[in-house]
Short mmCIF file of C-alpha atoms in Angstrom, two decimals:
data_model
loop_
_atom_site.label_atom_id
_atom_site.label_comp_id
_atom_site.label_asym_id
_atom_site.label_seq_id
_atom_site.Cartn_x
_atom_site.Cartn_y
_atom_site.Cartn_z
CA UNK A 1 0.00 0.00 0.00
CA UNK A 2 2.87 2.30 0.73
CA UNK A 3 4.76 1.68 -2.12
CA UNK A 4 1.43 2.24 -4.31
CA UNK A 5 0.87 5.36 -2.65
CA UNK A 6 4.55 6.63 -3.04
CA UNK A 7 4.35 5.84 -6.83
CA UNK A 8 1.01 7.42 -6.97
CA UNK A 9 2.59 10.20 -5.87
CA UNK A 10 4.95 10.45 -8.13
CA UNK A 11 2.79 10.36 -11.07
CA UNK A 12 0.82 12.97 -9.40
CA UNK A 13 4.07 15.43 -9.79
CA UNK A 14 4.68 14.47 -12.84
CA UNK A 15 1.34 15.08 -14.06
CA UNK A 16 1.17 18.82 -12.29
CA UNK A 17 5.47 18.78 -15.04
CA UNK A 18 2.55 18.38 -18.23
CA UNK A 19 0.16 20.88 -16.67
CA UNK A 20 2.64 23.60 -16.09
CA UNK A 21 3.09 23.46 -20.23
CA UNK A 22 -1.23 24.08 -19.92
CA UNK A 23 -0.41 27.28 -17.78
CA UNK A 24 2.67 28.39 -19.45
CA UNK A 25 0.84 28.02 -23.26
CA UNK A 26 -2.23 29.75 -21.64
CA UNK A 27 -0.44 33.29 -20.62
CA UNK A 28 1.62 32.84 -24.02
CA UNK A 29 -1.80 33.26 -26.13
CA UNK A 30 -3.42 35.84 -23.39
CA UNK A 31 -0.63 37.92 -24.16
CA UNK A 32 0.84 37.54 -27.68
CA UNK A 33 -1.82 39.31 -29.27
CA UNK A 34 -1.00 42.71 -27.79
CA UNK A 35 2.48 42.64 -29.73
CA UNK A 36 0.09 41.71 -33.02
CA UNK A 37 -2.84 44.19 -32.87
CA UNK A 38 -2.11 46.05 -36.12
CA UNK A 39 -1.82 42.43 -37.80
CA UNK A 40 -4.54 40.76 -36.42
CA UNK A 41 -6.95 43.81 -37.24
CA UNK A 42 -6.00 43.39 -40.53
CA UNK A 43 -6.61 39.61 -40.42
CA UNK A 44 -9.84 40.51 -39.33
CA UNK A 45 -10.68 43.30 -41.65
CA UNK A 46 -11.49 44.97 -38.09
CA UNK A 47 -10.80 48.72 -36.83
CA UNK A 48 -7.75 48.39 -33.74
CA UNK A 49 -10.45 49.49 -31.41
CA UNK A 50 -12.63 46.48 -31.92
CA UNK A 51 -9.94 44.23 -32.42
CA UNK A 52 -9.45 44.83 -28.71
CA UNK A 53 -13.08 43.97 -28.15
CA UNK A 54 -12.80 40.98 -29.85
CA UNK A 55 -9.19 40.12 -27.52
CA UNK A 56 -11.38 41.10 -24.51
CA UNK A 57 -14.00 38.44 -24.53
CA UNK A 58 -11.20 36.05 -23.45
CA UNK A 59 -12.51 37.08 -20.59
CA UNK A 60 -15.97 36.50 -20.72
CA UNK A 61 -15.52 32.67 -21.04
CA UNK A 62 -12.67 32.77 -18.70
CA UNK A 63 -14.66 33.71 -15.62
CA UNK A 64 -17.64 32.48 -16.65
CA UNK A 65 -15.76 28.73 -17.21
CA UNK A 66 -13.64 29.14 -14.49
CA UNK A 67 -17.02 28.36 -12.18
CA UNK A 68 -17.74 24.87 -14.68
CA UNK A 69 -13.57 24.35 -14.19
CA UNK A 70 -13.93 24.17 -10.48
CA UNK A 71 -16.74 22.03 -10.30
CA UNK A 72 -15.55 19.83 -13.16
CA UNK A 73 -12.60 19.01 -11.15
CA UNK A 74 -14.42 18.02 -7.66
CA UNK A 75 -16.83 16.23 -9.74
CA UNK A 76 -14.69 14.04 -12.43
CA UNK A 77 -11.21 15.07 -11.00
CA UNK A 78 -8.00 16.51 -13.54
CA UNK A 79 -7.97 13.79 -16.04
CA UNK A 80 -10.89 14.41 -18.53
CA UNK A 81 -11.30 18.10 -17.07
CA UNK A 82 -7.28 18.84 -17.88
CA UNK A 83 -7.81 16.82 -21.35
CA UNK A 84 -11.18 19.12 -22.08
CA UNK A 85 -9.74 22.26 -21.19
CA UNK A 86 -6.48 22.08 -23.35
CA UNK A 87 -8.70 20.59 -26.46
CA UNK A 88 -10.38 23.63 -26.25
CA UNK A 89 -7.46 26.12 -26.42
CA UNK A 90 -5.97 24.33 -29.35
CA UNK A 91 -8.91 24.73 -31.07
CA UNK A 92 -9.57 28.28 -30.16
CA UNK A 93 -6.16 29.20 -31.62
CA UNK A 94 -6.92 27.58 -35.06
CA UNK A 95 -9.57 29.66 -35.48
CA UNK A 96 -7.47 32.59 -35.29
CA UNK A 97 -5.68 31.02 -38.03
CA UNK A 98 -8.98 32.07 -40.31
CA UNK A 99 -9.71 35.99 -41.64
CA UNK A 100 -12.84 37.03 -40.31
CA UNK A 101 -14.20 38.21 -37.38
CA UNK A 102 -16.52 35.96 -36.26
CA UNK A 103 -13.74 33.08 -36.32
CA UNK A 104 -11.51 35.98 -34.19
CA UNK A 105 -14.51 36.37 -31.71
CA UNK A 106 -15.68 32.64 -31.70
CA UNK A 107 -11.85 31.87 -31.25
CA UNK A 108 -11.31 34.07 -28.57
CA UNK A 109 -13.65 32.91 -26.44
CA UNK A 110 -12.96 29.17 -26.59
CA UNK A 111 -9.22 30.57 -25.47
CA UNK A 112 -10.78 31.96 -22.51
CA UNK A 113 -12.70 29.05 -21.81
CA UNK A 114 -9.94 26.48 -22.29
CA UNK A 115 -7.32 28.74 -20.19
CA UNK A 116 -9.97 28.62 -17.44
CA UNK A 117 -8.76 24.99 -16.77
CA UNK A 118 -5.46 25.90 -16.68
CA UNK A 119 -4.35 27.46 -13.17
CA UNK A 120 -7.04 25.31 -10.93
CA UNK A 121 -5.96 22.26 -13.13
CA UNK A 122 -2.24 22.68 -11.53
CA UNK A 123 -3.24 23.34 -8.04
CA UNK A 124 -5.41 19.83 -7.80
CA UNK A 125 -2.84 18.39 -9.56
CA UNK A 126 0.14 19.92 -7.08
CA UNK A 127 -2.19 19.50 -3.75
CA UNK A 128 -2.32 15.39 -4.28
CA UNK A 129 1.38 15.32 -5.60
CA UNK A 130 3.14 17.27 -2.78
CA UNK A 131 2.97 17.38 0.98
CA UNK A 132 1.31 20.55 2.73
CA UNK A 133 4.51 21.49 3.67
CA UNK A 134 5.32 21.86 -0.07
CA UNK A 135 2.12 23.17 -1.46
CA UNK A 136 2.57 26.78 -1.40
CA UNK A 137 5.57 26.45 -3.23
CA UNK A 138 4.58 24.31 -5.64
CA UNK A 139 1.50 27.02 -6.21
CA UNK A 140 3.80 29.33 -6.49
CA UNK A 141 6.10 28.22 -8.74
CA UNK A 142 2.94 27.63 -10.95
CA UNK A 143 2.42 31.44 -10.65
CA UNK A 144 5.78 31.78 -11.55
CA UNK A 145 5.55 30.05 -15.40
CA UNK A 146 2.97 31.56 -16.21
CA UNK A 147 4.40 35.02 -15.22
CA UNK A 148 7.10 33.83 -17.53
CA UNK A 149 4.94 32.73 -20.33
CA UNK A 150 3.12 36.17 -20.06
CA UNK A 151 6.70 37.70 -20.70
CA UNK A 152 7.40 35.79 -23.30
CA UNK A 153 4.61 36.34 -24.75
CA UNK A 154 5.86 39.54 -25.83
CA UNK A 155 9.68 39.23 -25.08
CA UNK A 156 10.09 36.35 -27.60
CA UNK A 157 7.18 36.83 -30.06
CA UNK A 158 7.49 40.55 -30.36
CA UNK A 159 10.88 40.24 -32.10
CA UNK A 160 9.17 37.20 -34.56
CA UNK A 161 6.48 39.35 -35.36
CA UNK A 162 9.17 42.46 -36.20
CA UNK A 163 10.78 39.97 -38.27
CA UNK A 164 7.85 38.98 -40.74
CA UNK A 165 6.57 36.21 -38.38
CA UNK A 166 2.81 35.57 -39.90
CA UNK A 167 0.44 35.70 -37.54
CA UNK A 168 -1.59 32.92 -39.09
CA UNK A 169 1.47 30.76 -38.47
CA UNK A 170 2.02 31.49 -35.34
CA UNK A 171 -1.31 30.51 -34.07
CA UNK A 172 -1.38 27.54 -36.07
CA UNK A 173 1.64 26.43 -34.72
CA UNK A 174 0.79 27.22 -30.88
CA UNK A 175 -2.35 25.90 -31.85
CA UNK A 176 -1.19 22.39 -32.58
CA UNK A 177 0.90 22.26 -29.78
CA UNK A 178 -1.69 22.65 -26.89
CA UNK A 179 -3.76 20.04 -29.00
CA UNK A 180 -0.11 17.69 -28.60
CA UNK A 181 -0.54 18.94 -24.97
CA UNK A 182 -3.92 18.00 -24.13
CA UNK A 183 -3.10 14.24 -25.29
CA UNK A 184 -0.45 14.18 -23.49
CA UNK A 185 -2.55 15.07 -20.19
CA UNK A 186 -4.63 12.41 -20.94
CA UNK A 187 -2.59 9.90 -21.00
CA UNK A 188 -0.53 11.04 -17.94
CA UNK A 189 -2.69 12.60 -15.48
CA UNK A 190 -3.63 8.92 -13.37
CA UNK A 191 -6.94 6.87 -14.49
CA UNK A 192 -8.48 6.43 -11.00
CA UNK A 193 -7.51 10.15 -9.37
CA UNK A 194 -11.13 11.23 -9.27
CA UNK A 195 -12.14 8.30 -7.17
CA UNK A 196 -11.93 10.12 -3.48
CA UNK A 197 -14.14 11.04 -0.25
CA UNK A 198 -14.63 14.79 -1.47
CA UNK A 199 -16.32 14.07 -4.43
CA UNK A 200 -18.86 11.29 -2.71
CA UNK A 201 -19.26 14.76 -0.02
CA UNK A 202 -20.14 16.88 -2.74
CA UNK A 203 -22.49 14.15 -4.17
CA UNK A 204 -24.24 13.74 -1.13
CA UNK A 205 -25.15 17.80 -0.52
CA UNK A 206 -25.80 18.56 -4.14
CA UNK A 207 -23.20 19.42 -7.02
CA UNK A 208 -23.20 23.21 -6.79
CA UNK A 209 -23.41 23.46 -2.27
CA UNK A 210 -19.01 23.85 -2.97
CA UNK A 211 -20.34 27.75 -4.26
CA UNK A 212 -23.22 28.26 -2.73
CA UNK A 213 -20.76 27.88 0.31
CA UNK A 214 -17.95 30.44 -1.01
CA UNK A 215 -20.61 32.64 -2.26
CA UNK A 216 -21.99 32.66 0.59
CA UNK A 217 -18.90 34.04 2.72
CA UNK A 218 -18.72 38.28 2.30
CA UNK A 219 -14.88 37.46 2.83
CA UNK A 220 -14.76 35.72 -1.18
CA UNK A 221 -16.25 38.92 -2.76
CA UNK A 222 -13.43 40.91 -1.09
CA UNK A 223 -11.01 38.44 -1.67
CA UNK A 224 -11.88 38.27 -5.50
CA UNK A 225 -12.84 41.92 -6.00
CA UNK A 226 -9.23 43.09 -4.06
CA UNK A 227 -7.10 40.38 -6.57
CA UNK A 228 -9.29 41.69 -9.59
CA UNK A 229 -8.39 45.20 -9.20
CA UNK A 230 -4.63 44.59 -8.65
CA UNK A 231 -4.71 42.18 -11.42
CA UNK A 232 -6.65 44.14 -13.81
CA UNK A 233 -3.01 46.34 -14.85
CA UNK A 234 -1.70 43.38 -15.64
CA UNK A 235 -4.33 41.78 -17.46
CA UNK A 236 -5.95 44.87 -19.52
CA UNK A 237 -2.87 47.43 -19.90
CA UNK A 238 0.55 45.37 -20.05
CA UNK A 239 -1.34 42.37 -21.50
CA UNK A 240 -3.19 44.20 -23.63
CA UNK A 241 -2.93 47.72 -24.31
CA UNK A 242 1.12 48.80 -23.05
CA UNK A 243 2.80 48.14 -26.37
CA UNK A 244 -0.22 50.29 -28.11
CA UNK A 245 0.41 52.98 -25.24
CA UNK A 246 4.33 53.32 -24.91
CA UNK A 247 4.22 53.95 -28.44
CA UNK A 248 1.39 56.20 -29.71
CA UNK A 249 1.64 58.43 -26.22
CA UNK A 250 5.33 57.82 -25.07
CA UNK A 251 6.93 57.64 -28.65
CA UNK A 252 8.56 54.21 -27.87
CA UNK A 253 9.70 52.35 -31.04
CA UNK A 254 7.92 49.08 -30.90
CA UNK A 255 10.75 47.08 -29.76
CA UNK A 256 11.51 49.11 -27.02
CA UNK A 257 7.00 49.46 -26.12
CA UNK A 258 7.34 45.79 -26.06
CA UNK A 259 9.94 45.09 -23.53
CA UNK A 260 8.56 47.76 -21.22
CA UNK A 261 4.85 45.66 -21.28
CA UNK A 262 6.87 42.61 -21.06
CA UNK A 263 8.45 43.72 -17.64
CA UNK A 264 5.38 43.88 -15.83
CA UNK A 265 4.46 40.10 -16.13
CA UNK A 266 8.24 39.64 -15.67
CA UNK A 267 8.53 41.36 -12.31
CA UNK A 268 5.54 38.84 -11.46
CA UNK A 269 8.28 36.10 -11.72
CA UNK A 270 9.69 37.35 -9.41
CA UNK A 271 6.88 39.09 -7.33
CA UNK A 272 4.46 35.99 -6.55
CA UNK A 273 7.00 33.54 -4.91
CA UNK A 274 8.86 36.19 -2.93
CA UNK A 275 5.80 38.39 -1.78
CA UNK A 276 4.28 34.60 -0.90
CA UNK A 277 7.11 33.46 0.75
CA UNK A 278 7.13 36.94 3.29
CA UNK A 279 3.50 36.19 3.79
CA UNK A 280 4.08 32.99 5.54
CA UNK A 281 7.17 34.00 7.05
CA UNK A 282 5.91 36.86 9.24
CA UNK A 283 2.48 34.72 9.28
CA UNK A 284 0.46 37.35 8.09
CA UNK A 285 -1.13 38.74 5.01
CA UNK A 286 -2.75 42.07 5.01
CA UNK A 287 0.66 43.86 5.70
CA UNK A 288 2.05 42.25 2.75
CA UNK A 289 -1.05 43.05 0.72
CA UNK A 290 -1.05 46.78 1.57
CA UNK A 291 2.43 47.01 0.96
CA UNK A 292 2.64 45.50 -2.61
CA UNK A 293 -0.85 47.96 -3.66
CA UNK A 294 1.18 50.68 -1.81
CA UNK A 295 4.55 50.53 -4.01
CA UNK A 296 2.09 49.84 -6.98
CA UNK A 297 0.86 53.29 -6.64
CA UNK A 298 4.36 54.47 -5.84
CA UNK A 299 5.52 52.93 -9.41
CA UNK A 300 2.63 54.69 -11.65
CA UNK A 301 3.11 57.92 -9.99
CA UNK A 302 7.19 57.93 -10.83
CA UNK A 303 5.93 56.89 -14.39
CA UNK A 304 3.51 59.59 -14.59
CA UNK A 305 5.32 62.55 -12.68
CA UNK A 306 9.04 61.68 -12.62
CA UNK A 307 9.78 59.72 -15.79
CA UNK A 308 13.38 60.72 -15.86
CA UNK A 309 13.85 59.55 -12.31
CA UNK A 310 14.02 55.93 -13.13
CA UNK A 311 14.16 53.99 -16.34
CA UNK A 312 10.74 52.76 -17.52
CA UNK A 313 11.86 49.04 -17.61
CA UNK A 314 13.03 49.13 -14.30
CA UNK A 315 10.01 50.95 -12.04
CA UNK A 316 7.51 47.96 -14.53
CA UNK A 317 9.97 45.35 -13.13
CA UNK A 318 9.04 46.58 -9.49
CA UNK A 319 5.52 47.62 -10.59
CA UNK A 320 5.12 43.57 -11.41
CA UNK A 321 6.72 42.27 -8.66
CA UNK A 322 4.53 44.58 -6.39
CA UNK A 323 1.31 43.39 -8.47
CA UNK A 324 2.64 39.77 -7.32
CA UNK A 325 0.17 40.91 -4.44
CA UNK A 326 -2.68 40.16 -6.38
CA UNK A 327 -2.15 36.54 -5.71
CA UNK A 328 -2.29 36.55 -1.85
CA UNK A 329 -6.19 36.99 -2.10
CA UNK A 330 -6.05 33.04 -3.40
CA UNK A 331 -4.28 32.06 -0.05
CA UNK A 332 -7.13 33.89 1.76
CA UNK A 333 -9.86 32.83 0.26
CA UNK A 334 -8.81 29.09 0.82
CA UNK A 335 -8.17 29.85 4.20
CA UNK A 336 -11.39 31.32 4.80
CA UNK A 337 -13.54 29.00 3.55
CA UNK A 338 -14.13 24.93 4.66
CA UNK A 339 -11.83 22.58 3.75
CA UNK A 340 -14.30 20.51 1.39
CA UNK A 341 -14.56 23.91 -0.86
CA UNK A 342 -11.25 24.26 -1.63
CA UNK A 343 -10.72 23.40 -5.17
CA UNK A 344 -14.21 25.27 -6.15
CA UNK A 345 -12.76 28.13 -4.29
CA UNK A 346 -9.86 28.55 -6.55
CA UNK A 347 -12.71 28.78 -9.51
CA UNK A 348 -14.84 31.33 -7.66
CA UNK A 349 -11.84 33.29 -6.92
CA UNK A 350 -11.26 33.00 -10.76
CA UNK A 351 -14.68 34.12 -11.75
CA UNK A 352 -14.84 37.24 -9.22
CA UNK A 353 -11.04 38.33 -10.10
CA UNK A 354 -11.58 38.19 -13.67
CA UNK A 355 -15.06 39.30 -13.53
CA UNK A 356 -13.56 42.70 -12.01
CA UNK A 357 -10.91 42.44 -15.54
CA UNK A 358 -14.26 41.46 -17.94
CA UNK A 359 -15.85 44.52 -16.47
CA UNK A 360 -12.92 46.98 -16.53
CA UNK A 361 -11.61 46.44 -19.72
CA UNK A 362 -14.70 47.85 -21.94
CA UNK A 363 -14.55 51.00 -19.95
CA UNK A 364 -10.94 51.49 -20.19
CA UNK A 365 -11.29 50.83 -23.68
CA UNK A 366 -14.02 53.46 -23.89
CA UNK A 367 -12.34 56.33 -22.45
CA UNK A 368 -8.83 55.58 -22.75
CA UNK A 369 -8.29 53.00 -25.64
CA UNK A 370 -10.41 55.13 -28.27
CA UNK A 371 -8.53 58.15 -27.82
CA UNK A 372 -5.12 56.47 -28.41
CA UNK A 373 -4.04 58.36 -30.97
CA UNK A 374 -6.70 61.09 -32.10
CA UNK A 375 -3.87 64.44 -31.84
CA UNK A 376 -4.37 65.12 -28.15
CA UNK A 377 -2.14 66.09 -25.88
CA UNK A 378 0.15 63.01 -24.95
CA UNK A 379 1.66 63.20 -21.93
CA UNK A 380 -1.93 64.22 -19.90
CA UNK A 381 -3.38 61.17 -22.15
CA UNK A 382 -1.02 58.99 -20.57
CA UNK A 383 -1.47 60.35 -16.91
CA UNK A 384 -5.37 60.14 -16.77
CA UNK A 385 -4.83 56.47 -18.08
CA UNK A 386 -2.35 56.25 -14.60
CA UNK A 387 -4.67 57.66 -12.62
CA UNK A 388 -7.20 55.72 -13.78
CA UNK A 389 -5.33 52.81 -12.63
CA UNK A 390 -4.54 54.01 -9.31
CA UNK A 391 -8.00 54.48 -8.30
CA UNK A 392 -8.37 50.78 -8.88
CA UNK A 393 -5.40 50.16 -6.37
CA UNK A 394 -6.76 52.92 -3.97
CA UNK A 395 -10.11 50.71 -3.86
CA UNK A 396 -8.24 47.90 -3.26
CA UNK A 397 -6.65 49.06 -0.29
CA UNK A 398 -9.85 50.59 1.55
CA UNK A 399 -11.52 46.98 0.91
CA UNK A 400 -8.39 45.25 2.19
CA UNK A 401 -9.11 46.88 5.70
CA UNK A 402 -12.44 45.03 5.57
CA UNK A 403 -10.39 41.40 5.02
CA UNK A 404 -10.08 38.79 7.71
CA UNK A 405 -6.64 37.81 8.55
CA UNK A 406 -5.79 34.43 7.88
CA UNK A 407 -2.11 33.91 8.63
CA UNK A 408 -0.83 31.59 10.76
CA UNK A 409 -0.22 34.07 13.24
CA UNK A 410 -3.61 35.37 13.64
CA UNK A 411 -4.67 31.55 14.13
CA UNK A 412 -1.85 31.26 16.56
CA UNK A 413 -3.62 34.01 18.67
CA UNK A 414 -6.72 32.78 18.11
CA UNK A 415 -5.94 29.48 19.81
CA UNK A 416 -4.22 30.71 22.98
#
């Protein structure tokens, strides 16, 4: 029995190996498109303004899904959800392979739905393959590739597409490689892994109690809407908009726009392991949390009012690995809620942070995307779209004050 457990184990670990290629493909295509738009708008035969409505409903699927993801996995385990998921990203990516806009739009939102698998694939995957002891890190070093993918992304397929890289090629490519992926899952991930007391719990109170539980807890909506908000940066500007900015309102060349989007999801390589790591360390998490929005604000504002103080690359490095705060909320959320919720946690955390992205990104589009470029004054176009960002942060950090602590040295006091 031990020996079947240990080797269980192991195939557990190596399964969460194949999954990190999931997460790391599904930040690659979130991301690549912003160092495309002029391209892909004319793939589409599509103005630049709704080619960035049609990248946006990624995210419509993505928090919608990332409710089905969670219960998926409770219900039938990684194995078929992982294998579903991935299918479903390969094919979104070949339809971005075709010239019209309703394969751009139908494309784009099977991406989103696929990638919703992705992230709470590799956390069920890591919690049965490593010890609690080794969870967190394992989590975050999760975090950490797709951070990296994000960057690359950019960093790698910004200089293809400045070389004459067709777009239709590169999709087609990345497309048949998460299909080669999601086979691979499916034969990996272990046959029997769904088989286990939590599901036969769930069965026995009804196959969506997991949310109605989260939902339930006022702490989730903070956690979700506080990660949103410090996400949404990320997500809609360097992910999205940054190499569009630092070159119509900054004058970048589009090399140099691209590496200073890039750095943001970069400094998140950094940022989510180390800001994780001082969380459990000093067993607490608000401080941390405050801290990162704090220096976030700190970052913008040198952008904004000092430019010359510190290169642009650098204060996005420490902008991202501020932003890394985002992903504390996920810690808290777990913590706060029972232990048989867990995995549907990680979707409703999902589906409120990117919720908070889904609903941000048509209004930042509105009154800062549309504008890009029209002959107004530059420099206070780029400082409202700041500002606009710091409010986010600002709202962050009043709702933080109304978060539980959770770290182990609130429970510590709590028990004496």
């Amino acid at each position: 029995m031990g020996l079947k457990k240990v080797s269980s184990t192991r195939l557990y670990v190596i399964a969460w190996i194949f999954g990190l290629l999931f997460y790391f493909l599904d930040y690659v295509i979130r991301s690549s498109p912003a160092v495309m738009l002029p391209q892909l708008a004319e793939q589409f035969n599509v103005t630049s303004v709704n080619l960035i409505s049609i990248i946006g409903t990624y995210y419509y699927t993505y928090s919608i899904v990332s409710l089905l993801a969670g219960l998926a996995l409770d219900k039938f385990g990684a194995k078929y959800s992982l294998f579903t998921g991935t299918l479903i990203l390969g094919l979104g990516c070949l339809l971005f392979v075709l010239s019209s806009s309703f394969a751009g739009n139908a494309g784009r939102l099977l991406q989103g739905a696929g990638c919703a698998f992705a992230f709470p694939g590799c956390v069920y995957l890591a919690s049965k393959g490593f010890s609690a002891k080794s969870l967190a890190t394992a989590i975050g070093f999760t975090q950490c590739v797709g951070m990296l993918a994000g960057s690359a992304g950019q960093f790698v397929v910004g200089p293809w597409v400045e070389k004459g890289l067709q777009t239709s090629d590169f999709w087609l490519g990345v497309g048949l490689i998460t299909i080669v992926v999601a086979f691979g899952l499916l034969l990996i991930i272990p046959k029997n892994e769904d088989k286990n007391a939590p599901v036969k719990t769930i069965d026995s109170k009804g196959i969506l109690w997991p949310y109605k539980v989260v939902f339930s807890n006022p702490q989730s909506w903070l956690c979700g809407l506080i990660s949103g908000l410090l996400f949404a940066p990320t997500t809609i500007f360097a992910m999205t908009w940054g190499v569009a900015f630092f070159q119509e309102d900054k004058d970048f060349s589009f090399h140099a726009a691209t590496i200073a989007s890039a750095m943001i999801p970069m400094g998140w390589v950094l940022g989510c392991p180390l800001l994780g790591y001082i969380t459990d360390k000093i067993g607490a998490r608000k401080p941390v949390l405050l801290v990162g929005a704090v220096v976030m604000i700190l970052a913008i504002g040198q952008i904004l009012f000092f430019p010359d103080l510190i290169s642009v690359y650098t204060t996005n490095f420490i902008f991202g690995v501020a932003s890394g705060a985002a992903m504390i909320p996920y810690a808290v959320i777990k913590e706060s809620n029972p232990d048989e919720v867990k995995g549907s946690a990680t979707g409703a955390m999902n589906f409120i942070t990117f919720g908070v992205t889904t609903l941000l990104n048509p209004i930042f589009s509105k009154f800062f995307g549309q504008t890009l470029s029209l002959g107004i004054n530059k420099s206070s176009h780029f400082q409202s779209t700041g500002l606009f960002w710091i409010g986010g942060i600002i709202l962050a950090i009043i709702l933080t004050f109304f978060l539980n602590e959770t770290g182990q040295r609130k429970v510590t006091k709590s028990s004496l």
